């Protein structure tokens, strides 16, 4: 189970899920392209809205990964190495983090993330 919440004011995303859901999402990112539906949260406070899906694709022309919100969809696209690094971060967090921890994935903290990306926070679903 996964959900993505979006704050336009902060221009920030929160990806939350169960350990299994986050591990599965990391594995999904290792493919060439794909999508997944998200659990929608009718009360996403303090965020503004809950997104309905994720679309991703490998783009061999890119060295970085772009993580951007377009309407109700989170779009992730980038080079294979950058997508694998994102998958590594998601999977490592899901495997090793304590339930109260979180992980920030943003530019310039990670050089594999494109500057135009929305900051992403990964947490466990409450």
PDB file of C-alpha atoms in Angstrom:
ATOM      1  CA  UNK A   1       0.000   0.000   0.000  1.00  0.00           C
ATOM      2  CA  UNK A   2       1.321   3.439  -1.029  1.00  0.00           C
ATOM      3  CA  UNK A   3       0.090   6.993  -1.003  1.00  0.00           C
ATOM      4  CA  UNK A   4       1.595  10.272  -2.189  1.00  0.00           C
ATOM      5  CA  UNK A   5       0.541  13.574  -0.659  1.00  0.00           C
ATOM      6  CA  UNK A   6       1.355  16.954  -2.213  1.00  0.00           C
ATOM      7  CA  UNK A   7       1.789  20.434  -0.804  1.00  0.00           C
ATOM      8  CA  UNK A   8       1.771  23.135  -3.473  1.00  0.00           C
ATOM      9  CA  UNK A   9       2.737  25.807  -0.978  1.00  0.00           C
ATOM     10  CA  UNK A  10       5.871  23.954   0.136  1.00  0.00           C
ATOM     11  CA  UNK A  11       6.201  22.210  -3.241  1.00  0.00           C
ATOM     12  CA  UNK A  12       6.849  18.989  -1.354  1.00  0.00           C
ATOM     13  CA  UNK A  13       5.755  15.387  -1.752  1.00  0.00           C
ATOM     14  CA  UNK A  14       5.317  12.723   0.887  1.00  0.00           C
ATOM     15  CA  UNK A  15       5.552   9.111  -0.263  1.00  0.00           C
ATOM     16  CA  UNK A  16       4.260   6.815   2.455  1.00  0.00           C
ATOM     17  CA  UNK A  17       3.714   3.111   2.533  1.00  0.00           C
ATOM     18  CA  UNK A  18       4.119  -0.107   4.390  1.00  0.00           C
ATOM     19  CA  UNK A  19       7.555  -1.755   4.361  1.00  0.00           C
ATOM     20  CA  UNK A  20       6.313  -4.221   1.746  1.00  0.00           C
ATOM     21  CA  UNK A  21       4.705  -1.467  -0.330  1.00  0.00           C
ATOM     22  CA  UNK A  22       7.881   0.627  -0.369  1.00  0.00           C
ATOM     23  CA  UNK A  23      10.039  -2.400  -1.211  1.00  0.00           C
ATOM     24  CA  UNK A  24       7.724  -3.276  -4.102  1.00  0.00           C
ATOM     25  CA  UNK A  25       7.847   0.337  -5.322  1.00  0.00           C
ATOM     26  CA  UNK A  26      11.651   0.247  -5.312  1.00  0.00           C
ATOM     27  CA  UNK A  27      11.581  -2.914  -7.419  1.00  0.00           C
ATOM     28  CA  UNK A  28       9.066  -1.341  -9.795  1.00  0.00           C
ATOM     29  CA  UNK A  29      11.449   1.584 -10.404  1.00  0.00           C
ATOM     30  CA  UNK A  30      14.048  -0.889 -11.681  1.00  0.00           C
ATOM     31  CA  UNK A  31      11.946  -1.558 -14.796  1.00  0.00           C
ATOM     32  CA  UNK A  32      12.049   0.453 -18.022  1.00  0.00           C
ATOM     33  CA  UNK A  33       8.586   1.959 -17.532  1.00  0.00           C
ATOM     34  CA  UNK A  34       5.499   1.431 -15.470  1.00  0.00           C
ATOM     35  CA  UNK A  35       2.824   2.823 -13.257  1.00  0.00           C
ATOM     36  CA  UNK A  36       1.088   2.149 -10.005  1.00  0.00           C
ATOM     37  CA  UNK A  37      -2.114   3.294  -8.424  1.00  0.00           C
ATOM     38  CA  UNK A  38      -2.057   4.964  -5.047  1.00  0.00           C
ATOM     39  CA  UNK A  39      -4.337   4.873  -2.035  1.00  0.00           C
ATOM     40  CA  UNK A  40      -6.073   8.224  -1.915  1.00  0.00           C
ATOM     41  CA  UNK A  41      -6.359  10.040   1.378  1.00  0.00           C
ATOM     42  CA  UNK A  42      -9.550  12.133   1.659  1.00  0.00           C
ATOM     43  CA  UNK A  43      -7.982  14.198   4.495  1.00  0.00           C
ATOM     44  CA  UNK A  44      -4.339  14.741   3.553  1.00  0.00           C
ATOM     45  CA  UNK A  45      -3.675  17.431   6.219  1.00  0.00           C
ATOM     46  CA  UNK A  46      -1.204  19.142   6.444  1.00  0.00           C
ATOM     47  CA  UNK A  47      -0.828  18.476   2.705  1.00  0.00           C
ATOM     48  CA  UNK A  48      -3.245  19.885   0.113  1.00  0.00           C
ATOM     49  CA  UNK A  49      -4.122  16.790  -1.850  1.00  0.00           C
ATOM     50  CA  UNK A  50      -3.582  13.116  -2.341  1.00  0.00           C
ATOM     51  CA  UNK A  51      -2.300  11.934  -5.727  1.00  0.00           C
ATOM     52  CA  UNK A  52      -3.906   9.040  -7.582  1.00  0.00           C
ATOM     53  CA  UNK A  53      -0.972   7.418  -9.355  1.00  0.00           C
ATOM     54  CA  UNK A  54       2.691   7.241 -10.288  1.00  0.00           C
ATOM     55  CA  UNK A  55       4.028   6.995 -13.832  1.00  0.00           C
ATOM     56  CA  UNK A  56       7.702   6.366 -14.430  1.00  0.00           C
ATOM     57  CA  UNK A  57       9.976   5.663 -17.345  1.00  0.00           C
ATOM     58  CA  UNK A  58      13.613   5.267 -18.126  1.00  0.00           C
ATOM     59  CA  UNK A  59      15.045   8.025 -20.314  1.00  0.00           C
ATOM     60  CA  UNK A  60      18.514   7.104 -21.572  1.00  0.00           C
ATOM     61  CA  UNK A  61      19.106  10.740 -22.572  1.00  0.00           C
ATOM     62  CA  UNK A  62      19.071  11.867 -18.924  1.00  0.00           C
ATOM     63  CA  UNK A  63      21.773  11.492 -16.293  1.00  0.00           C
ATOM     64  CA  UNK A  64      19.483  12.497 -13.411  1.00  0.00           C
ATOM     65  CA  UNK A  65      15.987  11.581 -12.259  1.00  0.00           C
ATOM     66  CA  UNK A  66      13.119  14.072 -12.388  1.00  0.00           C
ATOM     67  CA  UNK A  67      10.392  13.730  -9.723  1.00  0.00           C
ATOM     68  CA  UNK A  68       7.517  16.103 -10.532  1.00  0.00           C
ATOM     69  CA  UNK A  69       3.809  16.410  -9.864  1.00  0.00           C
ATOM     70  CA  UNK A  70       1.478  16.859 -12.830  1.00  0.00           C
ATOM     71  CA  UNK A  71      -2.107  17.197 -11.674  1.00  0.00           C
ATOM     72  CA  UNK A  72      -2.970  14.031  -9.766  1.00  0.00           C
ATOM     73  CA  UNK A  73       0.027  12.080 -11.073  1.00  0.00           C
ATOM     74  CA  UNK A  74       3.599  11.813  -9.847  1.00  0.00           C
ATOM     75  CA  UNK A  75       5.934  11.521 -12.849  1.00  0.00           C
ATOM     76  CA  UNK A  76       9.376  10.019 -12.386  1.00  0.00           C
ATOM     77  CA  UNK A  77      11.776   9.777 -15.304  1.00  0.00           C
ATOM     78  CA  UNK A  78      15.491   9.532 -15.654  1.00  0.00           C
ATOM     79  CA  UNK A  79      18.539   7.609 -16.661  1.00  0.00           C
ATOM     80  CA  UNK A  80      18.922   4.012 -15.558  1.00  0.00           C
ATOM     81  CA  UNK A  81      21.650   4.760 -13.018  1.00  0.00           C
ATOM     82  CA  UNK A  82      19.619   7.586 -11.435  1.00  0.00           C
ATOM     83  CA  UNK A  83      16.453   5.451 -11.273  1.00  0.00           C
ATOM     84  CA  UNK A  84      18.454   2.654  -9.658  1.00  0.00           C
ATOM     85  CA  UNK A  85      19.851   5.078  -7.064  1.00  0.00           C
ATOM     86  CA  UNK A  86      16.321   6.244  -6.255  1.00  0.00           C
ATOM     87  CA  UNK A  87      15.206   2.603  -5.993  1.00  0.00           C
ATOM     88  CA  UNK A  88      18.192   1.900  -3.714  1.00  0.00           C
ATOM     89  CA  UNK A  89      17.183   4.763  -1.403  1.00  0.00           C
ATOM     90  CA  UNK A  90      13.557   3.633  -1.230  1.00  0.00           C
ATOM     91  CA  UNK A  91      14.508   0.004  -0.621  1.00  0.00           C
ATOM     92  CA  UNK A  92      17.199   0.843   1.959  1.00  0.00           C
ATOM     93  CA  UNK A  93      14.764   3.031   3.866  1.00  0.00           C
ATOM     94  CA  UNK A  94      12.069   0.340   3.754  1.00  0.00           C
ATOM     95  CA  UNK A  95      14.480  -2.381   4.879  1.00  0.00           C
ATOM     96  CA  UNK A  96      16.444  -0.583   7.563  1.00  0.00           C
ATOM     97  CA  UNK A  97      14.585   2.432   8.954  1.00  0.00           C
ATOM     98  CA  UNK A  98      12.743   2.576  12.220  1.00  0.00           C
ATOM     99  CA  UNK A  99       8.997   3.189  11.866  1.00  0.00           C
ATOM    100  CA  UNK A 100       9.412   6.770  13.158  1.00  0.00           C
ATOM    101  CA  UNK A 101      12.179   7.704  10.670  1.00  0.00           C
ATOM    102  CA  UNK A 102      11.884   9.521   7.372  1.00  0.00           C
ATOM    103  CA  UNK A 103      14.135  10.065   4.363  1.00  0.00           C
ATOM    104  CA  UNK A 104      14.484  13.221   2.242  1.00  0.00           C
ATOM    105  CA  UNK A 105      15.217  12.779  -1.464  1.00  0.00           C
ATOM    106  CA  UNK A 106      15.862  16.124  -3.094  1.00  0.00           C
ATOM    107  CA  UNK A 107      18.248  18.315  -5.028  1.00  0.00           C
ATOM    108  CA  UNK A 108      20.994  19.243  -4.107  1.00  0.00           C
ATOM    109  CA  UNK A 109      21.180  16.669  -1.287  1.00  0.00           C
ATOM    110  CA  UNK A 110      21.421  13.921  -3.911  1.00  0.00           C
ATOM    111  CA  UNK A 111      23.234  14.722  -7.130  1.00  0.00           C
ATOM    112  CA  UNK A 112      21.237  12.111  -9.051  1.00  0.00           C
ATOM    113  CA  UNK A 113      18.057  14.198  -8.545  1.00  0.00           C
ATOM    114  CA  UNK A 114      17.293  16.840 -11.186  1.00  0.00           C
ATOM    115  CA  UNK A 115      17.044  20.467  -9.988  1.00  0.00           C
ATOM    116  CA  UNK A 116      13.435  20.808 -11.222  1.00  0.00           C
ATOM    117  CA  UNK A 117      12.290  17.936  -8.999  1.00  0.00           C
ATOM    118  CA  UNK A 118       9.783  18.367  -6.203  1.00  0.00           C
ATOM    119  CA  UNK A 119      11.362  17.526  -2.820  1.00  0.00           C
ATOM    120  CA  UNK A 120      10.288  14.049  -1.723  1.00  0.00           C
ATOM    121  CA  UNK A 121       9.977  12.757   1.834  1.00  0.00           C
ATOM    122  CA  UNK A 122       9.644   8.994   2.346  1.00  0.00           C
ATOM    123  CA  UNK A 123       7.858   7.798   5.486  1.00  0.00           C
ATOM    124  CA  UNK A 124       6.075   4.733   6.763  1.00  0.00           C
ATOM    125  CA  UNK A 125       2.292   4.821   6.507  1.00  0.00           C
ATOM    126  CA  UNK A 126       0.652   5.593   9.829  1.00  0.00           C
TER     127      UNK A 126
END
